[in-house]
Amino acid sequence: MINQLPPYMRWLIIGFLGLLAVVFLYVVVVINDDNMPTLEQLENPPQELATQVFSADGVLLEHFAITRRTYAPYDSIPQHFIHALVATEDRAFRDHWGVHTMRILKAAVKNVFAMRTREGASTITQQLARNLFFTQEQTLARKIREAWTAIQIERTYTKNEILELYANTVYYGRGAYGIRVAAQVYFNKQPMDLTAAECAYLVGLFKNPYKYASDDEQGVERRNLILGMMHDEDYLDDAAWTRAVAEPLTKPSPREVRRGIAPHFVEMVRRQLSRDGETSDRIKDYDLYRDGLIIHTTINSQIQRYANEAVAEHLAEYQEMFDRTWSWRGRNDLLMSLITKAASRRPEYINASAEERKRIVQRLRQDKDFVDSVRKDATTIQVGLVVLDPHTGAILAMVGGSPRSMRATGSRYSLNHVTQIKRQPGSSFKPFVYASALENGLTAETMIESGPFSYTNPETGEVWAPQGTSKNGGPISLRTALKFSTNSVAARLITEHTSPSKVVNLCQRLGITSSLIPVPALALGAGEVSPLEMTSAYAAFGNQGVSVPSAAITRIEDRMGNILYEARLPKTVSDAIDPHVASTMISLMRGVVDGGTASNIRRFYKHDAAGKTGTTNDFADAWFVGITPQLACGVWVGFDDRRIQFTGDYGQGGRAAAPIWGRLMGKVYADPSNRYRQTTFAVYRDSTDTVSVDQLLNPPSEEISDAPPASGTAPPTEPPTPAKATKRRED
């Protein structure tokens, strides 16, 4: 019968019935629904925001998050993004009050007669309401709740605030919520650096994030469609539209974005905030992963990038050299041990019975791919590098692992070779012995016998006879002895001019907290320390003897910018050694770089430097810790398993570690944009501190072996091989 009525009457009746349906649904769905957002929720919409970690110069390093979402205010959102959003999703956005009345009415009528949701007419505000308060279920009841909430949102916020909320809550794919995270994930940029084409691409992801993010051809097609809509709405003129559609889609790899420039440093910060302490106490009422905190750190992003480059450049050459010389022939027991250890970490092994575990190990030993991966992991040269500001203790850069190992998924959680390892420092420990001797009245020119030396333990009667003398024997100055790392001089110093206990005390004053057993063999690096401890202790030499603890976090803010924690660096200072002793040590260690065992540095860095190399048993660990007039940097190079060692002289600290230091400082001091410009020490320079062309490529070294250390020497953490028990190599 309704079909016999004039068309306008039919539409009036349909409209009236639709309006009744909407009113009915409003009464049933909205008024009686306890799940509708309250006024307080509308004014403070629930959002899980990621904590952001920033470098000292404002570069975003990482997020701590369950859901990666951060907040960008309206002024930080590019207008191209706003225009793309409005042109695509809601062209009448500036004119309506939350819903398109006629579009909603038409859609509601069609849905009522279809008895299901067939058509939507969501505005940007309705989509925001859905993102904040509702699920994605396709029901008419949800649409009614969404529309009513959209009206309330329009009453609560301005149009710009709605756009701001929308841009910060929508999902962009790849785990990214909000434009700030999306800009980083897809283009490794800050939002305001996005081009019109990149903004259109991000808006295009809303329709189907997985589809358009994984298929670049479809992603570009969708982007260009949106650019056309922007052109139609006069947001882009002809020239801008032409440039935008022709712009190539350039995205960094997901791995590159996830890892960031300082993954081990970021993980160290996360651990620091997750355990008891002053900084964690200040945020104990906040969720590190949901409350959108802002963590400001000490990292200098440019120095960090230079550190990454220096490590990658050196290890590319050294890894190839090692791979050519290393052979598994004759090392089957070692390989089987490594395979068993790797197998024991697999979930199938952990959940298996004892009998099943044996079968799993046996099977994996026959798995060529698994065995090859174990070999590769074991022979990957690892590195630990840290740069400190000696005056404040600020950690300016940290590389905690080899670039090759960092390619693996979850590598940011891997072993940090700056803070989580302790290794024998070899001859890089000698400056502490020399400093203790200087405190007892010696000078840089004091002459010490450099010939063969032996020491008899008065309690046990055991004899310690470290090898490594000057080539001709006889008295030599402390300056010459340190320059060429003469073991017999260091041994005489610790037994005749100072004592092991005094050396340990000095190390503690310099901030070394690792347990050091006071025995004479300590002079040759028998104890175990971390690279961070060594670098921090050396930093005091460059800070007029003042010891400053290392620091990583400078300020923590809540999501509104309120300061929860702030550190004034340096936090604490202590007068560890006399300034004259410190300056004398700088003068002595400058000779190590200029003509001594670290001369290799001069291939890359020409300004003032002081430091000391170290090489331990059979080339297991290579060290160089050095100082410029403004920076302290320590480098350790070695392997995770101490049974894997360099196979020749190229594993000495002066060759394996010092060049990384030189490359890094060469890059830092060649950059006119940074504030580290001071290039000379205000200390005495000795005329013998010169470098020949030959020393640049072949720094002085001594092929020596030591007898077993005296009783009481700190034992290694792993049982030594017979070679380790009877031999020590020092550079």
Short mmCIF file of N, CA and C in Angstrom, two decimals, residues 599-729:
data_model
loop_
_atom_site.label_atom_id
_atom_site.label_comp_id
_atom_site.label_asym_id
_atom_site.label_seq_id
_atom_site.Cartn_x
_atom_site.Cartn_y
_atom_site.Cartn_z
N SER A 599 100.15 3.74 19.11
CA SER A 599 100.47 4.66 18.02
C SER A 599 99.52 4.53 16.83
N ASN A 600 98.87 3.39 16.71
CA ASN A 600 97.92 3.16 15.62
C ASN A 600 96.82 4.22 15.58
N ILE A 601 96.53 4.80 16.74
CA ILE A 601 95.49 5.83 16.83
C ILE A 601 95.79 7.00 15.90
N ARG A 602 97.07 7.29 15.70
CA ARG A 602 97.46 8.45 14.91
C ARG A 602 97.13 8.30 13.42
N ARG A 603 96.69 7.15 13.01
CA ARG A 603 96.18 7.00 11.64
C ARG A 603 94.86 7.75 11.47
N PHE A 604 94.15 7.95 12.57
CA PHE A 604 92.80 8.48 12.48
C PHE A 604 92.60 9.80 13.23
N TYR A 605 93.41 10.05 14.23
CA TYR A 605 93.17 11.19 15.12
C TYR A 605 94.49 11.91 15.39
N LYS A 606 94.54 13.21 15.13
CA LYS A 606 95.81 13.94 15.18
C LYS A 606 95.98 14.80 16.43
N HIS A 607 94.93 15.03 17.19
CA HIS A 607 95.01 15.94 18.33
C HIS A 607 95.50 15.22 19.59
N ASP A 608 95.63 15.96 20.69
CA ASP A 608 96.13 15.40 21.94
C ASP A 608 95.28 14.22 22.42
N ALA A 609 95.96 13.19 22.86
CA ALA A 609 95.29 12.02 23.41
C ALA A 609 96.23 11.34 24.39
N ALA A 610 95.65 10.70 25.38
CA ALA A 610 96.42 9.93 26.36
C ALA A 610 95.63 8.68 26.69
N GLY A 611 96.32 7.57 26.92
CA GLY A 611 95.60 6.34 27.24
C GLY A 611 96.53 5.17 27.41
N LYS A 612 95.95 3.99 27.53
CA LYS A 612 96.74 2.78 27.71
C LYS A 612 96.06 1.60 27.06
N THR A 613 96.87 0.78 26.38
CA THR A 613 96.38 -0.45 25.77
C THR A 613 96.43 -1.59 26.78
N GLY A 614 95.72 -2.66 26.47
CA GLY A 614 95.77 -3.86 27.30
C GLY A 614 95.44 -5.08 26.47
N THR A 615 96.17 -6.17 26.69
CA THR A 615 95.91 -7.42 26.00
C THR A 615 96.08 -8.55 27.00
N THR A 616 95.13 -9.46 27.07
CA THR A 616 95.20 -10.51 28.08
C THR A 616 95.55 -11.86 27.46
N ASN A 617 95.43 -12.88 28.26
CA ASN A 617 95.90 -14.22 27.93
C ASN A 617 95.60 -14.64 26.50
N ASP A 618 96.68 -14.94 25.77
CA ASP A 618 96.53 -15.49 24.42
C ASP A 618 95.56 -14.70 23.57
N PHE A 619 95.60 -13.38 23.69
CA PHE A 619 94.77 -12.48 22.89
C PHE A 619 93.27 -12.69 23.12
N ALA A 620 92.88 -13.00 24.34
CA ALA A 620 91.45 -13.20 24.63
C ALA A 620 90.70 -11.87 24.72
N ASP A 621 91.34 -10.84 25.27
CA ASP A 621 90.70 -9.54 25.45
C ASP A 621 91.65 -8.45 25.00
N ALA A 622 91.12 -7.50 24.24
CA ALA A 622 91.91 -6.35 23.78
C ALA A 622 91.25 -5.08 24.31
N TRP A 623 92.06 -4.18 24.87
CA TRP A 623 91.54 -2.97 25.49
C TRP A 623 92.28 -1.74 24.98
N PHE A 624 91.57 -0.64 24.93
CA PHE A 624 92.21 0.68 24.94
C PHE A 624 91.26 1.62 25.67
N VAL A 625 91.81 2.29 26.68
CA VAL A 625 91.05 3.31 27.41
C VAL A 625 91.84 4.60 27.25
N GLY A 626 91.16 5.64 26.75
CA GLY A 626 91.88 6.87 26.46
C GLY A 626 91.10 8.12 26.80
N ILE A 627 91.85 9.24 26.79
CA ILE A 627 91.29 10.53 27.19
C ILE A 627 91.71 11.58 26.18
N THR A 628 90.79 12.45 25.82
CA THR A 628 91.11 13.70 25.13
C THR A 628 90.94 14.82 26.16
N PRO A 629 91.23 16.06 25.80
CA PRO A 629 91.03 17.13 26.78
C PRO A 629 89.60 17.28 27.28
N GLN A 630 88.63 16.65 26.59
CA GLN A 630 87.24 16.82 27.00
C GLN A 630 86.46 15.52 27.17
N LEU A 631 86.99 14.42 26.69
CA LEU A 631 86.24 13.18 26.68
C LEU A 631 87.08 12.02 27.22
N ALA A 632 86.40 11.03 27.77
CA ALA A 632 87.02 9.76 28.14
C ALA A 632 86.28 8.66 27.41
N CYS A 633 87.02 7.71 26.85
CA CYS A 633 86.39 6.64 26.08
C CYS A 633 87.13 5.34 26.32
N GLY A 634 86.40 4.29 26.59
CA GLY A 634 86.98 2.97 26.76
C GLY A 634 86.46 2.01 25.72
N VAL A 635 87.34 1.16 25.20
CA VAL A 635 86.97 0.17 24.19
C VAL A 635 87.49 -1.19 24.61
N TRP A 636 86.60 -2.18 24.68
CA TRP A 636 86.98 -3.58 24.88
C TRP A 636 86.57 -4.36 23.64
N VAL A 637 87.44 -5.26 23.19
CA VAL A 637 87.13 -6.11 22.04
C VAL A 637 87.50 -7.54 22.40
N GLY A 638 86.62 -8.48 22.10
CA GLY A 638 86.89 -9.87 22.41
C GLY A 638 85.74 -10.76 21.97
N PHE A 639 85.54 -11.86 22.68
CA PHE A 639 84.50 -12.83 22.33
C PHE A 639 83.70 -13.19 23.57
N ASP A 640 82.46 -13.61 23.36
CA ASP A 640 81.62 -13.98 24.50
C ASP A 640 82.17 -15.20 25.24
N ASP A 641 82.67 -16.16 24.50
CA ASP A 641 83.28 -17.34 25.11
C ASP A 641 84.80 -17.13 25.13
N ARG A 642 85.38 -17.18 26.31
CA ARG A 642 86.80 -16.86 26.44
C ARG A 642 87.71 -17.90 25.79
N ARG A 643 87.13 -19.03 25.42
CA ARG A 643 87.93 -20.05 24.73
C ARG A 643 88.14 -19.69 23.26
N ILE A 644 87.35 -18.74 22.77
CA ILE A 644 87.56 -18.21 21.42
C ILE A 644 88.48 -17.00 21.56
N GLN A 645 89.59 -17.00 20.84
CA GLN A 645 90.58 -15.94 20.99
C GLN A 645 91.13 -15.53 19.64
N PHE A 646 91.68 -14.31 19.58
CA PHE A 646 92.37 -13.88 18.37
C PHE A 646 93.56 -14.81 18.14
N THR A 647 93.93 -14.95 16.90
CA THR A 647 94.91 -15.98 16.54
C THR A 647 96.31 -15.44 16.31
N GLY A 648 96.54 -14.16 16.60
CA GLY A 648 97.87 -13.62 16.39
C GLY A 648 97.99 -12.21 16.93
N ASP A 649 99.09 -11.55 16.52
CA ASP A 649 99.38 -10.21 17.04
C ASP A 649 98.31 -9.18 16.73
N TYR A 650 97.51 -9.41 15.72
CA TYR A 650 96.45 -8.44 15.40
C TYR A 650 95.42 -8.36 16.52
N GLY A 651 95.49 -9.30 17.49
CA GLY A 651 94.57 -9.27 18.63
C GLY A 651 95.06 -8.44 19.79
N GLN A 652 96.20 -7.77 19.65
CA GLN A 652 96.67 -6.88 20.72
C GLN A 652 95.78 -5.65 20.83
N GLY A 653 95.75 -5.07 22.03
CA GLY A 653 94.92 -3.89 22.26
C GLY A 653 95.25 -2.74 21.34
N GLY A 654 96.54 -2.58 21.01
CA GLY A 654 96.94 -1.48 20.14
C GLY A 654 96.46 -1.63 18.72
N ARG A 655 96.07 -2.85 18.33
CA ARG A 655 95.60 -3.09 16.97
C ARG A 655 94.10 -3.41 16.91
N ALA A 656 93.61 -4.14 17.90
CA ALA A 656 92.21 -4.58 17.87
C ALA A 656 91.24 -3.57 18.48
N ALA A 657 91.71 -2.77 19.45
CA ALA A 657 90.80 -1.84 20.16
C ALA A 657 91.12 -0.38 19.89
N ALA A 658 92.41 -0.02 19.93
CA ALA A 658 92.79 1.39 19.81
C ALA A 658 92.30 2.05 18.51
N PRO A 659 92.33 1.36 17.35
CA PRO A 659 91.85 2.02 16.13
C PRO A 659 90.38 2.44 16.19
N ILE A 660 89.54 1.69 16.93
CA ILE A 660 88.14 2.10 17.09
C ILE A 660 88.08 3.45 17.79
N TRP A 661 88.89 3.56 18.85
CA TRP A 661 88.97 4.82 19.60
C TRP A 661 89.43 5.94 18.68
N GLY A 662 90.46 5.68 17.90
CA GLY A 662 90.98 6.71 17.00
C GLY A 662 89.98 7.12 15.94
N ARG A 663 89.29 6.15 15.35
CA ARG A 663 88.27 6.47 14.35
C ARG A 663 87.18 7.35 14.96
N LEU A 664 86.73 6.98 16.16
CA LEU A 664 85.65 7.73 16.81
C LEU A 664 86.08 9.16 17.09
N MET A 665 87.22 9.34 17.73
CA MET A 665 87.64 10.69 18.08
C MET A 665 87.96 11.51 16.84
N GLY A 666 88.45 10.87 15.79
CA GLY A 666 88.67 11.58 14.54
C GLY A 666 87.38 12.15 13.99
N LYS A 667 86.29 11.39 14.09
CA LYS A 667 84.99 11.85 13.61
C LYS A 667 84.44 12.96 14.50
N VAL A 668 84.55 12.78 15.81
CA VAL A 668 83.98 13.77 16.75
C VAL A 668 84.66 15.13 16.59
N TYR A 669 85.99 15.12 16.56
CA TYR A 669 86.70 16.40 16.54
C TYR A 669 86.78 17.01 15.14
N ALA A 670 86.36 16.27 14.13
CA ALA A 670 86.28 16.85 12.79
C ALA A 670 84.92 17.50 12.52
N ASP A 671 83.99 17.32 13.46
CA ASP A 671 82.64 17.85 13.29
C ASP A 671 82.55 19.23 13.92
N PRO A 672 82.42 20.29 13.13
CA PRO A 672 82.38 21.64 13.69
C PRO A 672 81.09 21.96 14.42
N SER A 673 80.09 21.09 14.31
CA SER A 673 78.79 21.40 14.92
C SER A 673 78.74 21.02 16.40
N ASN A 674 79.68 20.19 16.88
CA ASN A 674 79.59 19.83 18.30
C ASN A 674 80.44 20.77 19.15
N ARG A 675 80.24 20.68 20.46
CA ARG A 675 80.88 21.63 21.38
C ARG A 675 82.21 21.13 21.90
N TYR A 676 82.64 19.96 21.42
CA TYR A 676 83.91 19.42 21.89
C TYR A 676 85.02 19.86 20.94
N ARG A 677 85.62 21.03 21.27
CA ARG A 677 86.58 21.64 20.37
C ARG A 677 87.99 21.73 20.96
N GLN A 678 88.13 21.58 22.28
CA GLN A 678 89.45 21.71 22.89
C GLN A 678 90.33 20.54 22.47
N THR A 679 91.50 20.81 21.92
CA THR A 679 92.31 19.75 21.33
C THR A 679 93.67 19.56 21.97
N THR A 680 94.02 20.33 22.99
CA THR A 680 95.33 20.18 23.64
C THR A 680 95.19 20.10 25.15
N PHE A 681 96.05 19.27 25.77
CA PHE A 681 96.12 19.18 27.23
C PHE A 681 96.98 20.32 27.77
N ALA A 682 96.64 20.79 28.93
CA ALA A 682 97.46 21.82 29.59
C ALA A 682 98.47 21.14 30.51
N VAL A 683 99.20 20.17 29.96
CA VAL A 683 100.22 19.45 30.73
C VAL A 683 101.50 19.36 29.92
N TYR A 684 102.57 19.00 30.59
CA TYR A 684 103.89 18.93 29.97
C TYR A 684 103.92 17.90 28.86
N ARG A 685 104.52 18.25 27.73
CA ARG A 685 104.73 17.30 26.63
C ARG A 685 106.21 16.95 26.57
N ASP A 686 106.51 15.66 26.58
CA ASP A 686 107.89 15.22 26.51
C ASP A 686 108.36 15.16 25.07
N SER A 687 109.60 15.53 24.85
CA SER A 687 110.13 15.58 23.48
C SER A 687 110.23 14.21 22.84
N THR A 688 110.19 13.15 23.64
CA THR A 688 110.28 11.79 23.07
C THR A 688 108.95 11.28 22.54
N ASP A 689 107.90 12.02 22.79
CA ASP A 689 106.57 11.57 22.35
C ASP A 689 106.37 11.92 20.88
N THR A 690 106.87 11.08 20.02
CA THR A 690 106.73 11.25 18.57
C THR A 690 106.35 9.92 17.95
N VAL A 691 105.77 9.97 16.76
CA VAL A 691 105.31 8.76 16.08
C VAL A 691 105.96 8.69 14.70
N SER A 692 106.61 7.59 14.42
CA SER A 692 107.18 7.38 13.09
C SER A 692 106.13 6.78 12.17
N VAL A 693 106.41 6.81 10.88
CA VAL A 693 105.47 6.23 9.90
C VAL A 693 105.28 4.75 10.17
N ASP A 694 106.36 4.06 10.51
CA ASP A 694 106.25 2.63 10.76
C ASP A 694 105.38 2.34 11.99
N GLN A 695 105.49 3.20 13.02
CA GLN A 695 104.70 2.99 14.23
C GLN A 695 103.21 3.19 14.00
N LEU A 696 102.85 4.00 13.00
CA LEU A 696 101.44 4.17 12.69
C LEU A 696 100.79 2.85 12.30
N LEU A 697 101.51 2.06 11.51
CA LEU A 697 100.96 0.80 11.02
C LEU A 697 101.33 -0.38 11.91
N ASN A 698 102.49 -0.28 12.56
CA ASN A 698 102.95 -1.37 13.41
C ASN A 698 103.38 -0.82 14.77
N PRO A 699 102.43 -0.54 15.64
CA PRO A 699 102.77 0.02 16.95
C PRO A 699 103.65 -0.94 17.73
N PRO A 700 104.52 -0.41 18.59
CA PRO A 700 105.41 -1.27 19.38
C PRO A 700 104.63 -2.29 20.19
N SER A 701 105.16 -3.48 20.24
CA SER A 701 104.56 -4.53 21.06
C SER A 701 105.66 -5.49 21.48
N GLU A 702 105.40 -6.25 22.52
CA GLU A 702 106.39 -7.20 22.98
C GLU A 702 105.77 -8.58 23.01
N GLU A 703 106.46 -9.54 22.43
CA GLU A 703 106.01 -10.93 22.45
C GLU A 703 106.54 -11.56 23.73
N ILE A 704 105.70 -11.67 24.72
CA ILE A 704 106.17 -12.12 26.03
C ILE A 704 105.21 -13.14 26.60
N SER A 705 105.69 -13.87 27.60
CA SER A 705 104.85 -14.80 28.37
C SER A 705 105.19 -14.64 29.83
N ASP A 706 104.20 -14.79 30.67
CA ASP A 706 104.40 -14.69 32.11
C ASP A 706 104.31 -16.06 32.76
N ALA A 707 105.01 -16.21 33.84
CA ALA A 707 104.85 -17.41 34.66
C ALA A 707 103.54 -17.32 35.42
N PRO A 708 103.06 -18.41 36.02
CA PRO A 708 101.80 -18.36 36.77
C PRO A 708 101.85 -17.31 37.86
N PRO A 709 100.74 -16.59 38.10
CA PRO A 709 100.72 -15.58 39.15
C PRO A 709 100.85 -16.21 40.52
N ALA A 710 101.20 -15.37 41.48
CA ALA A 710 101.38 -15.86 42.84
C ALA A 710 100.07 -16.32 43.43
N SER A 711 100.18 -17.13 44.46
CA SER A 711 98.99 -17.63 45.16
C SER A 711 98.14 -16.47 45.65
N GLY A 712 96.83 -16.61 45.48
CA GLY A 712 95.93 -15.54 45.93
C GLY A 712 95.43 -14.68 44.81
N THR A 713 95.94 -14.91 43.60
CA THR A 713 95.46 -14.13 42.47
C THR A 713 93.99 -14.44 42.23
N ALA A 714 93.22 -13.43 41.86
CA ALA A 714 91.79 -13.63 41.62
C ALA A 714 91.59 -14.66 40.53
N PRO A 715 90.81 -15.71 40.77
CA PRO A 715 90.60 -16.75 39.77
C PRO A 715 89.70 -16.24 38.66
N PRO A 716 89.88 -16.76 37.44
CA PRO A 716 88.97 -16.39 36.36
C PRO A 716 87.60 -16.98 36.61
N THR A 717 86.58 -16.44 35.95
CA THR A 717 85.22 -16.92 36.17
C THR A 717 84.99 -18.27 35.53
N GLU A 718 85.81 -18.66 34.53
CA GLU A 718 85.70 -19.98 33.93
C GLU A 718 87.01 -20.72 34.20
N PRO A 719 86.97 -22.05 34.31
CA PRO A 719 88.21 -22.79 34.51
C PRO A 719 89.17 -22.50 33.37
N PRO A 720 90.42 -22.13 33.68
CA PRO A 720 91.34 -21.79 32.61
C PRO A 720 91.78 -23.02 31.85
N THR A 721 92.08 -22.85 30.58
CA THR A 721 92.72 -23.90 29.82
C THR A 721 94.16 -24.01 30.30
N PRO A 722 94.87 -25.10 30.00
CA PRO A 722 96.26 -25.20 30.41
C PRO A 722 97.09 -24.01 29.94
N ALA A 723 96.80 -23.52 28.73
CA ALA A 723 97.56 -22.38 28.21
C ALA A 723 97.33 -21.14 29.05
N LYS A 724 96.08 -20.94 29.50
CA LYS A 724 95.78 -19.77 30.31
C LYS A 724 96.45 -19.86 31.68
N ALA A 725 96.61 -21.06 32.18
CA ALA A 725 97.19 -21.20 33.50
C ALA A 725 98.69 -20.93 33.52
N THR A 726 99.33 -21.02 32.37
CA THR A 726 100.78 -20.89 32.34
C THR A 726 101.27 -19.72 31.52
N LYS A 727 100.40 -19.05 30.79
CA LYS A 727 100.87 -17.99 29.91
C LYS A 727 100.02 -16.74 30.05
N ARG A 728 100.67 -15.60 29.94
CA ARG A 728 99.96 -14.33 29.86
C ARG A 728 100.66 -13.49 28.83
N ARG A 729 99.90 -12.80 28.01
CA ARG A 729 100.48 -11.93 27.01
C ARG A 729 100.09 -10.50 27.32
#
